[in-house]
Coordinates of N, CA and C and ligand atoms in Angstrom, one line a residue:
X127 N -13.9 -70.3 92.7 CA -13.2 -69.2 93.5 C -12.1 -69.8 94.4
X128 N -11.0 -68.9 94.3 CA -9.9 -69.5 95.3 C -10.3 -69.5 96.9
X129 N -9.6 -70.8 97.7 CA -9.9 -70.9 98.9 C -8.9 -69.8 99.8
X130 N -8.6 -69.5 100.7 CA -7.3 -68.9 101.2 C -7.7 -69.2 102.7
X131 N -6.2 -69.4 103.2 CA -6.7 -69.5 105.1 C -5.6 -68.4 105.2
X132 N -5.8 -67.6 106.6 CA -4.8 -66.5 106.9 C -4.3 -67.0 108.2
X133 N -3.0 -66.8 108.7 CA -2.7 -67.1 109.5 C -2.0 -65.8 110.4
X134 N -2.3 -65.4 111.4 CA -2.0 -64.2 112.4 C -1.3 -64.6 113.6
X135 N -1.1 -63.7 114.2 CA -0.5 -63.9 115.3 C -1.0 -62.7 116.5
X136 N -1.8 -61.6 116.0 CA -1.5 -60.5 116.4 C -2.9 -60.0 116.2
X137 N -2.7 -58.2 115.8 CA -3.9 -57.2 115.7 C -4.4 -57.7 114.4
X138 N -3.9 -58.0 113.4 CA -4.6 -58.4 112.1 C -5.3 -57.3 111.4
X139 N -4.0 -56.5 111.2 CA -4.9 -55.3 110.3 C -4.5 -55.8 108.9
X140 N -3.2 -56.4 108.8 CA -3.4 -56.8 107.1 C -4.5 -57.6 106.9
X141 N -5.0 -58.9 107.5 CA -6.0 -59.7 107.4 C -7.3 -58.5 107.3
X142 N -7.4 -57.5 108.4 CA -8.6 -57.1 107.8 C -8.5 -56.1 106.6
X143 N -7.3 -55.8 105.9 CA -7.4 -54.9 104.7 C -7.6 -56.6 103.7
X144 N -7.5 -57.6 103.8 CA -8.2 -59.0 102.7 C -9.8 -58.7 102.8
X145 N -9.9 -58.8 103.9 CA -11.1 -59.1 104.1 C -12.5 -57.7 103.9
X146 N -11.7 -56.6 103.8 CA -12.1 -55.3 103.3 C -12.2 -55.6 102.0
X147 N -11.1 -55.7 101.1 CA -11.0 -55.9 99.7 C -12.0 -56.8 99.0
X148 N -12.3 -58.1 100.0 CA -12.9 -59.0 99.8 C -14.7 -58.5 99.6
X149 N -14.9 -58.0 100.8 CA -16.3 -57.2 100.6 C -16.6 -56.2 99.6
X150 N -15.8 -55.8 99.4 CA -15.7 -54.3 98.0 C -15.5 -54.7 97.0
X151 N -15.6 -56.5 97.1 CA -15.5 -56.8 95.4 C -14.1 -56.9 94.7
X152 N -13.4 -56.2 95.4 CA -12.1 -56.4 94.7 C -11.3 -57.6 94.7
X153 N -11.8 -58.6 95.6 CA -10.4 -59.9 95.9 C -11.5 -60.7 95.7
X154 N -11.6 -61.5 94.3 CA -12.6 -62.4 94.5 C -11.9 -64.4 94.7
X155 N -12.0 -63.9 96.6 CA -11.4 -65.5 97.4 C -12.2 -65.7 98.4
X156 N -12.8 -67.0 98.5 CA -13.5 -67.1 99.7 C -12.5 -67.3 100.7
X157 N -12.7 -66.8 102.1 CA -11.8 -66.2 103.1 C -12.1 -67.7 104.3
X158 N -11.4 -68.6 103.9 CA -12.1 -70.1 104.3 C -11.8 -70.2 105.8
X159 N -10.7 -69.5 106.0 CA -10.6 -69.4 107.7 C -9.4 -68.7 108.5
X160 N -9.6 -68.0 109.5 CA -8.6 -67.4 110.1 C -7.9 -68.4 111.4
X161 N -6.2 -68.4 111.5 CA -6.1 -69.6 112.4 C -4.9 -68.6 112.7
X162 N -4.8 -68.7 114.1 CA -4.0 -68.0 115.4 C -3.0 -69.0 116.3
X163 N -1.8 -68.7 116.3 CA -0.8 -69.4 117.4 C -1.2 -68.6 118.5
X164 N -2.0 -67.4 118.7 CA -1.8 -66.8 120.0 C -3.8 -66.7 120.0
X165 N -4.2 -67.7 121.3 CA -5.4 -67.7 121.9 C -5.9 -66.2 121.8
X166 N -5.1 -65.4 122.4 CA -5.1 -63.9 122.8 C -5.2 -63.1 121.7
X167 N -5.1 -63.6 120.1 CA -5.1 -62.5 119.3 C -6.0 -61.6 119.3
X168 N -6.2 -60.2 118.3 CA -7.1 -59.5 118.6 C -7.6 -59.8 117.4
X169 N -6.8 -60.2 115.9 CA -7.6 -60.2 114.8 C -8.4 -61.8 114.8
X170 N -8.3 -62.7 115.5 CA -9.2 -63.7 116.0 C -10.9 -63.0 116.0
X171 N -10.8 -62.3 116.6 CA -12.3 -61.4 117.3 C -12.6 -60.7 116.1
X172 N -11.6 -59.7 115.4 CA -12.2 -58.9 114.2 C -12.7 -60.0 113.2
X173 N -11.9 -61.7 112.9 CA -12.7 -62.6 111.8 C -13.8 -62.9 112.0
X174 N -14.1 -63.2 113.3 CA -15.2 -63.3 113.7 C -16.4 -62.9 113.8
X175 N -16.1 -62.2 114.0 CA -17.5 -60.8 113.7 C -17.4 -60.7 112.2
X176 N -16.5 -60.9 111.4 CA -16.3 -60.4 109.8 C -17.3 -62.4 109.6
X177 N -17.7 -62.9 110.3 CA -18.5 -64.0 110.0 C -16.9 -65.0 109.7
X178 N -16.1 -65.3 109.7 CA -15.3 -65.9 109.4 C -14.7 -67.0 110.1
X179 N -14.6 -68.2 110.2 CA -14.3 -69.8 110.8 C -12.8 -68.8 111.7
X180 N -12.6 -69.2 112.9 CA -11.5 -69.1 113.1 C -11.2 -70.1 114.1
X181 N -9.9 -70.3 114.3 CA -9.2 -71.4 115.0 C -7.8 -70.9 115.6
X182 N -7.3 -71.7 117.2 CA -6.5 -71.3 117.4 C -5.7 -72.4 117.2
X183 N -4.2 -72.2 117.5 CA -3.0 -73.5 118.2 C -2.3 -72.9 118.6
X184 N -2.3 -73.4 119.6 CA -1.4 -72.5 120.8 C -0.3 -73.2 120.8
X185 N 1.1 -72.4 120.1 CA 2.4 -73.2 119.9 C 2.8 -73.6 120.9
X186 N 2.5 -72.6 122.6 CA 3.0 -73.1 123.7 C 2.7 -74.4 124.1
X187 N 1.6 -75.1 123.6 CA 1.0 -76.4 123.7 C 1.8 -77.5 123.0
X188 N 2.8 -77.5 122.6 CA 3.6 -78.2 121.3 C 5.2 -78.6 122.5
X189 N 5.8 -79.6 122.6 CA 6.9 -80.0 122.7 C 8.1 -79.1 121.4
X190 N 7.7 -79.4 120.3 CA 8.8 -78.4 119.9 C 8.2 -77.7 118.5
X191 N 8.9 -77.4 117.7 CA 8.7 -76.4 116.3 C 7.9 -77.4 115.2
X192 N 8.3 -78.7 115.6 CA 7.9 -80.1 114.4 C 6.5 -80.1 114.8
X193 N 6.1 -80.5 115.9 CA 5.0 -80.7 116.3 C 4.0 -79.9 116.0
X194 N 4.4 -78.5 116.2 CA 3.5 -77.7 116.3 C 2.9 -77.3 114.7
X195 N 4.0 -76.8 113.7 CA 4.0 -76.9 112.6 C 2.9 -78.1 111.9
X196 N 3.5 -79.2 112.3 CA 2.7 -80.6 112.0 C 0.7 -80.4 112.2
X197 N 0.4 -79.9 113.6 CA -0.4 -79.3 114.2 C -1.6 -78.7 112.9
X198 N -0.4 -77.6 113.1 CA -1.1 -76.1 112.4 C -1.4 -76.7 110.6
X199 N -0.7 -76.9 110.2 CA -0.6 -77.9 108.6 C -2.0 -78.6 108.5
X200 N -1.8 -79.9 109.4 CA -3.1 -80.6 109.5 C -4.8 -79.7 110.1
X201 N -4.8 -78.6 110.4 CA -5.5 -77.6 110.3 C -6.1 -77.0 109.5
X202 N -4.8 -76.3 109.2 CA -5.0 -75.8 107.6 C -5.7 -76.3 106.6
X203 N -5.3 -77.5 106.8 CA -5.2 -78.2 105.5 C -7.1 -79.3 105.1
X204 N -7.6 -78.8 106.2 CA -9.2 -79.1 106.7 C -9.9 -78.4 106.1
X205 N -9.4 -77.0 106.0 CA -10.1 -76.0 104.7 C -9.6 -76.3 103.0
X206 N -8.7 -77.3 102.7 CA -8.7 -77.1 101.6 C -7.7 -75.7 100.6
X207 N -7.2 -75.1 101.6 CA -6.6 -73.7 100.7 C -5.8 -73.6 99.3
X208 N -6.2 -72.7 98.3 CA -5.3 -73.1 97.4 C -4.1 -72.0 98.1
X209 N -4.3 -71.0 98.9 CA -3.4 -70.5 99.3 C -3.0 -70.0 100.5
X210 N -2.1 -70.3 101.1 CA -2.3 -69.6 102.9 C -0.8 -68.7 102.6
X211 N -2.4 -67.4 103.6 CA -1.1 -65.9 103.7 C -0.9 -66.1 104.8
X212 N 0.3 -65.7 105.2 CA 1.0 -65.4 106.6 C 1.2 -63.2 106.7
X213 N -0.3 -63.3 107.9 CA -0.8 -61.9 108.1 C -0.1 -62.0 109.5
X214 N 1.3 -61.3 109.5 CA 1.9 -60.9 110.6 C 1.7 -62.0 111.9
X215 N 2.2 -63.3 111.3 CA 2.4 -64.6 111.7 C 3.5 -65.0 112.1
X216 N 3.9 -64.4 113.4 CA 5.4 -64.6 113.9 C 5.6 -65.9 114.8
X217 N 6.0 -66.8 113.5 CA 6.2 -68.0 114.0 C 7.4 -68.2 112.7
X218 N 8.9 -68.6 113.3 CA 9.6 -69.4 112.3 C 8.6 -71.2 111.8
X219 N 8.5 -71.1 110.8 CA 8.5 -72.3 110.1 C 9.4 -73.2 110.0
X220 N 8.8 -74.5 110.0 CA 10.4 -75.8 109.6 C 10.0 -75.8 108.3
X221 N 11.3 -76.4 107.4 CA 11.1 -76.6 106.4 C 10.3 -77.4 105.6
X222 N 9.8 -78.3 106.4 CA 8.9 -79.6 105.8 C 7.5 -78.7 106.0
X223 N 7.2 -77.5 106.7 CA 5.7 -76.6 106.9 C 5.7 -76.0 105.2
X224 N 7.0 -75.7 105.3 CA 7.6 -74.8 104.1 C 7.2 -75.1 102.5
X225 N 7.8 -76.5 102.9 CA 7.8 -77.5 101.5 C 6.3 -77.9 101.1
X226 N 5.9 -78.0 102.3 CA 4.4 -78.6 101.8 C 3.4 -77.6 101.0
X227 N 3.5 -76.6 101.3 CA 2.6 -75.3 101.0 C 3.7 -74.7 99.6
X228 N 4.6 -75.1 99.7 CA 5.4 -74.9 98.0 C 4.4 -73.9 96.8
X229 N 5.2 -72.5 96.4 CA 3.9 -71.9 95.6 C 2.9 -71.5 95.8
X230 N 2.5 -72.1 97.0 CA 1.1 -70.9 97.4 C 0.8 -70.6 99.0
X231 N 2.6 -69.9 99.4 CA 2.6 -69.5 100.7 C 3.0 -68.4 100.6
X232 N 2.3 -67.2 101.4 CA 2.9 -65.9 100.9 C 2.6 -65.7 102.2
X233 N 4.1 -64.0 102.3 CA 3.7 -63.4 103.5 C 4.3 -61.8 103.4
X234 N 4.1 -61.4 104.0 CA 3.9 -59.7 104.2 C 5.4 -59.8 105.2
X235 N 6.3 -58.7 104.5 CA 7.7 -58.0 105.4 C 7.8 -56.4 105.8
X236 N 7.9 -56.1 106.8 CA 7.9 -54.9 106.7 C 9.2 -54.1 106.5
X237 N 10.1 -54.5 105.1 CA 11.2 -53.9 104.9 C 10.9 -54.1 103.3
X238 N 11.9 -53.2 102.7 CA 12.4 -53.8 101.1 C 13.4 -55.1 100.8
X239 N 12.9 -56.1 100.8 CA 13.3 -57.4 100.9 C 14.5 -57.2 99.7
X240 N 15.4 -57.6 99.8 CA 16.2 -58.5 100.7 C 17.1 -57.6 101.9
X241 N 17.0 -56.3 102.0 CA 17.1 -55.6 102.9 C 16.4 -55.9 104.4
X242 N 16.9 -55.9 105.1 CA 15.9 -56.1 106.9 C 15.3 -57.2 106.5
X243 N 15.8 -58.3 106.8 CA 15.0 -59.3 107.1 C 14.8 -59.7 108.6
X244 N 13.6 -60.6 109.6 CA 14.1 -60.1 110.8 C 12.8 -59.3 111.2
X245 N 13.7 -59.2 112.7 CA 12.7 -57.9 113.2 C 13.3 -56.8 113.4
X246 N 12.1 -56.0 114.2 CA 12.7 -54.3 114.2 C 13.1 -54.2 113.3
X247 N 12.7 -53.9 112.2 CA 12.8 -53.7 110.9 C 12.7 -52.0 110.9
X248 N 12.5 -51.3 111.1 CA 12.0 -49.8 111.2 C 13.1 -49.2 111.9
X249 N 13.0 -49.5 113.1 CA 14.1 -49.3 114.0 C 15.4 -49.5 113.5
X250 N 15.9 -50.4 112.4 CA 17.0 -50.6 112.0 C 16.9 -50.1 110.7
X251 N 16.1 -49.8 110.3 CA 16.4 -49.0 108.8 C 16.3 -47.4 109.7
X252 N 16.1 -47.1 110.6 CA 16.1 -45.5 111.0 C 18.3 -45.6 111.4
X253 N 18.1 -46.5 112.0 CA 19.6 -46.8 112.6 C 20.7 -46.6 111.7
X254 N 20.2 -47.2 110.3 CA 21.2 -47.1 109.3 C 21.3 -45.8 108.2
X255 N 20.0 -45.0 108.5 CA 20.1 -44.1 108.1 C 19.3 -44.0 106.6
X256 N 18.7 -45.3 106.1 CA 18.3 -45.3 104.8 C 17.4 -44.0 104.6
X257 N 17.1 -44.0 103.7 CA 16.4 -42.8 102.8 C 14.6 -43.1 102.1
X258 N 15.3 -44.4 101.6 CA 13.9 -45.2 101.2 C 13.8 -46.4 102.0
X259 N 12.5 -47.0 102.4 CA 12.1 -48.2 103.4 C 10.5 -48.8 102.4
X260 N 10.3 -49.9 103.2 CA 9.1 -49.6 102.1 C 8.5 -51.4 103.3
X261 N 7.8 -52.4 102.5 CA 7.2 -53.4 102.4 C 7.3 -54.8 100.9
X262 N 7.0 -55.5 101.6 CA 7.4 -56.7 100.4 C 6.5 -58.0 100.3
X263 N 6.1 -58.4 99.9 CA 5.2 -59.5 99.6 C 6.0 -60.2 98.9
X264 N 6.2 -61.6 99.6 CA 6.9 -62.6 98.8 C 6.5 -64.1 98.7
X265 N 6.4 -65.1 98.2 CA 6.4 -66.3 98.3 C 7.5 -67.0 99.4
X266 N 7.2 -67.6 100.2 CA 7.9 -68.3 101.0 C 9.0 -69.6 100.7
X267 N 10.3 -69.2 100.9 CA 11.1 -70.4 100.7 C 11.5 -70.7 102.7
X268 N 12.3 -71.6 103.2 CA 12.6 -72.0 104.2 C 13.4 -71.1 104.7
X269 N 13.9 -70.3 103.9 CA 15.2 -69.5 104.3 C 14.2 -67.9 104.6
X270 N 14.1 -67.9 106.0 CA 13.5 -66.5 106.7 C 13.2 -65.4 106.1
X271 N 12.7 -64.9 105.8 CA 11.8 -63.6 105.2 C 12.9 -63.6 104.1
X272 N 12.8 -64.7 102.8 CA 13.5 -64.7 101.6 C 12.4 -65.4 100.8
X273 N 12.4 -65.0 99.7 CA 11.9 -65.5 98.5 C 11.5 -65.2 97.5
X274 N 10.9 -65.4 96.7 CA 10.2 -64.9 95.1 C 9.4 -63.4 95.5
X275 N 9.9 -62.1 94.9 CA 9.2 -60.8 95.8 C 7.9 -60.8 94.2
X276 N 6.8 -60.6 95.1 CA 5.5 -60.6 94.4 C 5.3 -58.8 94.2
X277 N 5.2 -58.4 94.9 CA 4.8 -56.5 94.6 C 5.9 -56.2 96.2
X278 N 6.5 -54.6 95.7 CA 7.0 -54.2 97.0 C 5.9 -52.6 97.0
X279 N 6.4 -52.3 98.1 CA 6.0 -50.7 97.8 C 7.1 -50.1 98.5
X280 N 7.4 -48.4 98.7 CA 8.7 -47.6 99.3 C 8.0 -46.5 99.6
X281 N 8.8 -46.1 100.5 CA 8.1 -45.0 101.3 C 9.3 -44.6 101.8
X282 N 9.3 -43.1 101.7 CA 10.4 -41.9 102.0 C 10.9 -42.0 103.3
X283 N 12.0 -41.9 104.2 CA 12.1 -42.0 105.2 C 12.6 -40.1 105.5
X284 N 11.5 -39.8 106.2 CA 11.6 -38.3 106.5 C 12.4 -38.4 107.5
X285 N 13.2 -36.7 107.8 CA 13.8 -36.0 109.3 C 12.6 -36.0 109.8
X286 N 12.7 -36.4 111.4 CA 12.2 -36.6 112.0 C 11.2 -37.9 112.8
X287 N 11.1 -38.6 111.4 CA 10.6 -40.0 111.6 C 11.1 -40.8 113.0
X288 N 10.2 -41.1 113.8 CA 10.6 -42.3 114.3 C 10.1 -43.8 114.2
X289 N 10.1 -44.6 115.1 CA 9.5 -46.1 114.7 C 8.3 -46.3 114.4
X290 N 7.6 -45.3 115.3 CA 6.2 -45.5 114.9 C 5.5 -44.8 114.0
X291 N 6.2 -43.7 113.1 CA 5.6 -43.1 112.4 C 6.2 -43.2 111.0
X292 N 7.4 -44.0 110.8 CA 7.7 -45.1 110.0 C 6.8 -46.5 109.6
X293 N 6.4 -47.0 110.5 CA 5.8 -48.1 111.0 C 4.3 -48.2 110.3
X294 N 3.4 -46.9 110.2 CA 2.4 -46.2 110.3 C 2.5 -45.7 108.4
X295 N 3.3 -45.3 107.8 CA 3.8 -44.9 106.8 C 3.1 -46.0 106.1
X296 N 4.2 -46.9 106.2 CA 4.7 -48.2 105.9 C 3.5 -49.0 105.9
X297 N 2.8 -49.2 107.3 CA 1.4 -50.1 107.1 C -0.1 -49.4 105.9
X298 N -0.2 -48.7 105.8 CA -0.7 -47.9 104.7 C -0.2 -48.3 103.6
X299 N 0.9 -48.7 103.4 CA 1.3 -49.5 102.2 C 0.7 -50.9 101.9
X300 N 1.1 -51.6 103.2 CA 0.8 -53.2 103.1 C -0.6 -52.8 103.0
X301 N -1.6 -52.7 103.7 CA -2.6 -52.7 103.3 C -3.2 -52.4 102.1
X302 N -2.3 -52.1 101.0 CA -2.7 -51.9 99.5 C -1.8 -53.0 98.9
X303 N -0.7 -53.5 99.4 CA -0.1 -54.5 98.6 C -0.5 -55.9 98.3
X304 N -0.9 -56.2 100.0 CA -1.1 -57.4 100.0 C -2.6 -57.6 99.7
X305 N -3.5 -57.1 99.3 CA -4.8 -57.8 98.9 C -4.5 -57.7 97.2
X306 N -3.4 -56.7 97.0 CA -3.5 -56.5 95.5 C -2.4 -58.3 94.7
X307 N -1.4 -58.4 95.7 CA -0.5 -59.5 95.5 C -1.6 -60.9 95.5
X308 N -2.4 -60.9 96.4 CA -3.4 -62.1 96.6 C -4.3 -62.3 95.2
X309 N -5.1 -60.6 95.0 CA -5.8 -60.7 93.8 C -5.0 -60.9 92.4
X310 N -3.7 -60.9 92.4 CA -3.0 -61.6 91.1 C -2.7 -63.0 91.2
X311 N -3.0 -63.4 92.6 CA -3.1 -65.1 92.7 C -4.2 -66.0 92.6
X312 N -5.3 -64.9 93.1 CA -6.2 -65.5 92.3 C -6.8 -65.6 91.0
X313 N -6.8 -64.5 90.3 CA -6.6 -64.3 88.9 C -5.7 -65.1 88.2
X314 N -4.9 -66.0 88.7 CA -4.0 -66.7 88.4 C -3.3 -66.4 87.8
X315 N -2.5 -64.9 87.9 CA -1.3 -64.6 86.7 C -0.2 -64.7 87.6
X316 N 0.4 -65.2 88.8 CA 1.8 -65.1 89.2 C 2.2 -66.6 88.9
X317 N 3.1 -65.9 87.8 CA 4.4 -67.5 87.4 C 5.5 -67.3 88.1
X318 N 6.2 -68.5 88.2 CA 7.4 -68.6 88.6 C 8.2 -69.0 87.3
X319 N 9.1 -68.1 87.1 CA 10.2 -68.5 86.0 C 11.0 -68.1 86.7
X320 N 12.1 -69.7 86.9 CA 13.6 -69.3 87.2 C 13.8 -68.9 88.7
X321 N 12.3 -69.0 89.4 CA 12.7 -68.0 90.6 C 12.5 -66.9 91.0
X322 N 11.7 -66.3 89.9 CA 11.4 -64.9 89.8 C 9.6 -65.3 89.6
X323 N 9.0 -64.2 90.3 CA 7.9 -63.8 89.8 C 7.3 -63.4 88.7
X324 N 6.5 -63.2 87.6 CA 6.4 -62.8 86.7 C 5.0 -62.7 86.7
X325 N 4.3 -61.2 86.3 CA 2.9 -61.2 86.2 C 2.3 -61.3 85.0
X326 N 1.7 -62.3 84.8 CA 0.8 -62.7 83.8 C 0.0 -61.6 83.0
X327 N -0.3 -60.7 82.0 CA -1.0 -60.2 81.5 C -2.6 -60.4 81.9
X328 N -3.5 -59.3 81.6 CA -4.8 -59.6 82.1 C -5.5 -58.9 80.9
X329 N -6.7 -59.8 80.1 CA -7.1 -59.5 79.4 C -8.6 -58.9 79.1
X330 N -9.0 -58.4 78.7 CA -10.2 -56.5 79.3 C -11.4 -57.4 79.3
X331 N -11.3 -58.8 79.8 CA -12.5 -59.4 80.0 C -12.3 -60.0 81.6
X332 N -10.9 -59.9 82.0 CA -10.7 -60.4 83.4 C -10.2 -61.4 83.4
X333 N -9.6 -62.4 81.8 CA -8.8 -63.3 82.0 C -8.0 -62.6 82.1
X334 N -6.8 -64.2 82.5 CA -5.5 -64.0 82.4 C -4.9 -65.1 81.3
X335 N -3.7 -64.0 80.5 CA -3.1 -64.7 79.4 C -1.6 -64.7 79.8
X336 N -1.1 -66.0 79.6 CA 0.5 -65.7 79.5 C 1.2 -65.3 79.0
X337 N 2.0 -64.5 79.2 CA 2.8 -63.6 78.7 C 3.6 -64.7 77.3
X338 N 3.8 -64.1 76.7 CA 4.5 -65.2 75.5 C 6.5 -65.4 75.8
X339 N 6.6 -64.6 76.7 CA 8.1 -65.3 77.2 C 7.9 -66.4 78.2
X340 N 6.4 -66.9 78.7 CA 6.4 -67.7 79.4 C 5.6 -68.9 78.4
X341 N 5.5 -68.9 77.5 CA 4.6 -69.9 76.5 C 6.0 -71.2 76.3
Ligands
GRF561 C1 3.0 -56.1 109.7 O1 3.9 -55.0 109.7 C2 3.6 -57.2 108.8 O2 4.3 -56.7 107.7 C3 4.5 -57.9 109.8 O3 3.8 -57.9 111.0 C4 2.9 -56.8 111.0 C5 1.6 -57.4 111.3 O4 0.6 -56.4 111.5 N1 4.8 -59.2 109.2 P1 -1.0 -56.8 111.5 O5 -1.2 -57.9 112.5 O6 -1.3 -57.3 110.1 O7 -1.7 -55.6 111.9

């Protein structure tokens, strides 16, 4: 079974829709440890009671972005993961955090990527007027909420909507995307061809076969 560490910064409701999925049988990863830049998080407390290792690093503790990075890596990397999600983990990354975790760093956006990347993401898709808004699960390159998009979802942007009821839309989504994005990684069907994602076929016994454009 795959390892995964989650990394938060905050309330951790995506982490706890993993860790829901994980109990219901549907995400079969052991959930090897939750790790916090912020002492204060709240989803720290929810892994814990979910029985789950958690740790903090407090980036304020760090001289600069290298250090801390360096830090959190060597942490990580104590559990062994085959894959670390970034669950509403608001910390820019250096590139060398980036590079090392290569292929099996994913994180949750709350826009239709490559659209809003950034924050206030809601706020600024209300601003612009869009019509559709949605969520994105991608593989991590160095370059800020950009990379290989694994599943998106879209959601209507109604009259009347504001941030928080966009916001609220929208999280009802991630909480279906991202345990569904994880459980194709551990199933081992997401290839990378070219850059692009590509889902592996799954066959009525629960393997996974590769698609013959990728043979
Ligand atoms: C989510 O909207 C996620 O897309 C973004 O930060 C928020 C985190 O929420 N990256 P939570 O901590 O998972 O509840």
């Amino acid at each position: 079974m795959k390892n995964i560490v989650i990394l938060i910064s905050g309330r951790g409701s995506n982490m706890e829709a993993l860790i829901a999925a994980r109990d219901a049988g549907q995400l079969p990863v052991n959930i090897a440890a939750v790790i916090s830049n912020r002492p204060q998080a709240q989803g720290l407390e929810t892994a814990a009671r979910a029985g789950i290792p958690t740790q903090y690093i407090d980036h304020k503790s760090f001289a600069g972005r290298e250090e801390f990075d360096a830090a959190l890596a060597d942490c990580i990397d104590t559990f062994a993961p085959d894959l670390v999600v970034l669950a509403g983990f608001m910390r820019i990354l250096t590139d060398a955090f980036v590079n090392h975790y290569a292929g099996r760093l994913m994180n949750i956006h709350p826009s239709l990527l490559p659209s809003f990347p950034g924050l206030h993401t809601h706020q600024r898709a209300l601003e612009e007027g869009v019509r559709i808004h949605g969520c994105t699960v991608h593989f991590v390159t160095p370059t800020l909420d950009h990379g290989p998009v694994i599943i998106q979802a879209a959601v209507p942007v109604l009259d009347g909507d504001d941030e928080s009821s966009l916001a609220a839309r929208i999280l009802r989504q991630e909480h279906q995307i991202y345990p569904q994005a994880v459980r194709w990684f551990a199933e081992g069907r997401l290839q990378l061809v070219d850059g692009r994602v590509r889902l592996a076929a799954e066959l009525s016994d629960g393997a996974a076969l590769v698609s013959p454009q990728l043979a």
